[in-house]
Amino acid sequence: MRRRWLVAGGAALVLLVLAAAGGRFTVSTATTAPSLEQLIKAKGLTPDQVRAAVQTYVPPGKYDDYLMFSSGGQSGQVLVFGLPSMRLLRVIGVFSPESWQGYGFSKETAEILREQAELRDALSWGDTHHPAISETNAEYDGQFLFINDKANARMAVIDLRDFSTKQIVRNPNAASNHGAVVSPNTEYVLEATQYAAPFPFRYVPLTQENYNQHYRGLATFWKFDRARGRIDPAQSFQIELPPYWQDLADFGKFESDGWVYMNSFNTERAIGGTLAKQPPVEIGASARDMDYLHIIHYKKAAQLIAQGRGTVVNGMKVLSLKDAVANGVLYFAPEPKSPHGNDIAPRGDYIVVGGKLDPNVTIYSHRKIQQAIKDKAFSGTDPYGVPILAFDRVVEAQVKIGLGPLHTQFDDKGNAYTSLFLDSAVAKWTLGAPYKKGGEAWKLVDKLPVHYNIGHLAAVTGDTAKPGGRYLVALNKWSVDRYSNVGPLFPQNLQLIDISGEKMVLLSDTPVGLAEPHLAQIIPLDRVKSWAVYPEVGTNPLTMKVDPNTTGAGKERIVRKGTTVEVWMTAMRSHFTPDRIQVRRGDTVILHITNIERAKDAIHGFAIDRYNINLSLEPGKFETVKFVADKPGVFPFYCTEFCSALHLEMAGYLEVAP
Amino acid sequence: MTLAVVRSELAQARRPTGLHLRSWVAAALLGLSLILPYWRITLYAPQYPGGLRASVYLTRVTGESSEISILNHYIGMKPLEVAAPLERRLAVPIVLGGVLAVGASPFLGRLGPLLQAPAVVFPLGVVGDLAYWLWTFGHSLDPAAPIRVDPFMPAIVGRGTVMQFSTYAMFSWGFLCAAATALLALYNLVRWRRR
Ligand SMILES: [Cu+2]
């Protein structure tokens, strides 16, 4: 009896709870946001789009899986994106001053920019083209990033501990360059000339005769000193090349270690002259069906240089074209005209070349090339005596993939991905044995339209010995109708593509409103070990060591010596010490500023009105500003980085007495 | 105390009694407490997702104490580093003296209990001193500070709130060691009386 009552009571209670909950539900649906289904319907999303959105969504507070280092093109910067969200995480100033980072304003960083520009006046921009992450055993090690300035033949070194530019070296003998690629253990960073110029760079009137005789291309092997984190120009060398326009290159690895493959175009040596009724460069440079794949035995070249066979030209050791040919350092193989990509397969066995004006990718075999060299299987020599290997002796396969093949990346399943400039598409095709065998080998398997005019593409670790697969980014030159109009200078378009399945799937579009991202490299996030704060207070970002001029709290001071006023200053929330500096017009002022904070993200800026000074002092960083106080007046200086509730009060005065 | 007494005591030490063992454990714990934190405080605020931690040892303050000091300067509180200068200088000799006294007391006859007694009150002294300094810090705020708050006494144990910060404080391993020493010494004193 009692038990029955209990059951009845329990049932009543359950009903009551349900009723209450039901009531709550009806109330809540009336007041909360639309349901997922309603949202999808209202936006007219397809199931594929919803899947792509979820796949690329990185929830608030969560991190991306990969970092993509992309060139910033004419902005002279490097852009760092997170994948798969494609959020822009960082912009690194390289060849242009970058005021948020105070890059180019401190004594240290101004010298990076200025010193290497000495022969060409002060340059304030660069055309960053090809980022290359440092490698160990042909895999990205995440320690350094190299990038070239195509416009001014410079190469920069970025330290990935603090994502800051540490060095810029200028090629003293070339006018422009193309690309940065590293050897499998980053002993060398290779720079190819882009446009042939008088060698060494000087004035030689541009006639066809002069061009053929005095203009040259160069392969520059910058020696990288990993321990110092710097390129060592004294240990670097160049190989003189014929005046073709050398372009992309790749270092061999494993069986092809010691060799470099490099594209060229304009083997016609066209020099333009449209007003004189000469054919334009465009037409002249595309007359022949074939250009020359450069095959360079750079380890042999390095030996010859070490034996003193080079001549020193403008401080750079150069192996002459004659010596290179005579010693088996340089060979050519015909390649379909106007090629761009030159990419070595993960095992170092194949070289994939995309000729823009040919529907095929052409795959060369390193083994066949070596055999052909051994057999002297030449089809002739070029006008400079460089032996040309017979095309059918060195080609492994040609795969017809579409119009305008450019650049190739690889995945972890034996597939290659090539951008098709004219088709505006990405082609997926299979490599041959040992990657794929029998009927599966050398086959186009998928093609995905992209928007629009794709140049380079980047897959996760897609040019290393161990490609990661999963994602690929198409770096498109045009965006046409993909975004709302923001003036006639359109953003460019990065498209994220899922390559984990049989078919490629377009996941997202990312507008880039900063300049042309030309090429990118993608690395797993955990392989980059960057600092959150400088490990020691007073770290000089150039030496990465504690600077002797750093100051601690309580030791700040101002010292005058003749007409030089030197200030040792600290920055901390929310004050600079000292906060008043008095000088006379014409004094040289040297400020040594240390951010003595240890907290993550406790960054202080330091700007002085009208003196064009702006620093970014991350926690622990030390920097020096040096200027002549040539403008009399009272100039406020202040912290430009919002740092605390009293950020506006983080200020002081520079008095310059007339 | 003659040499004979010492000799007999040492002979006994070869067959230690409970008193000996307790005293030595107590001495060891007290010694150990020198390298352990006595008190910890954690501050939570929206912009410090992991919290800010400081550990107070007898001789030093570790953890994110400099960051806490930076925050404290906004309300005119002195930096943590200036607290208890005398105590920090005297801590090592006092504790080592205590270790010697507690460890040797079973051999010292009537003097023994007298030498264990300070160890009993030592943790109380630490708590008192900590309370004194917390009170002093909370009540000597610079009147010229940018943010004015009423004088306050931070919690020694448990939760407290200062502006957007919630604090959580508790005693730590070093203090527990000293407290264990005190309990053992107290037990010894009681046993002594009975003996
Ligand atoms: Cu600030």
Short mmCIF file of C-alpha atoms and ligand atoms in Angstrom, two decimals, chain A residues 572-576 603-605 639-644 647 650, ligand 1:
data_model
loop_
_atom_site.label_atom_id
_atom_site.label_comp_id
_atom_site.label_asym_id
_atom_site.label_seq_id
_atom_site.Cartn_x
_atom_site.Cartn_y
_atom_site.Cartn_z
CA MET A 572 57.20 49.67 -17.00
CA ARG A 573 53.48 50.05 -16.44
CA SER A 574 52.74 52.98 -16.52
CA HIS A 575 55.84 55.11 -16.55
CA PHE A 576 59.13 55.80 -18.22
CA ILE A 603 54.37 45.72 -24.40
CA HIS A 604 55.26 49.40 -24.36
CA GLY A 605 55.75 51.62 -27.34
CA CYS A 639 53.80 54.87 -24.81
CA THR A 640 52.09 53.96 -28.10
CA GLU A 641 50.91 50.54 -26.99
CA PHE A 642 47.84 50.56 -24.73
CA CYS A 643 49.29 48.95 -21.64
CA SER A 644 47.15 49.77 -18.60
CA HIS A 647 48.49 54.14 -20.38
CA MET A 650 52.77 56.81 -19.55
CU CU C 1 52.81 51.55 -21.89
#
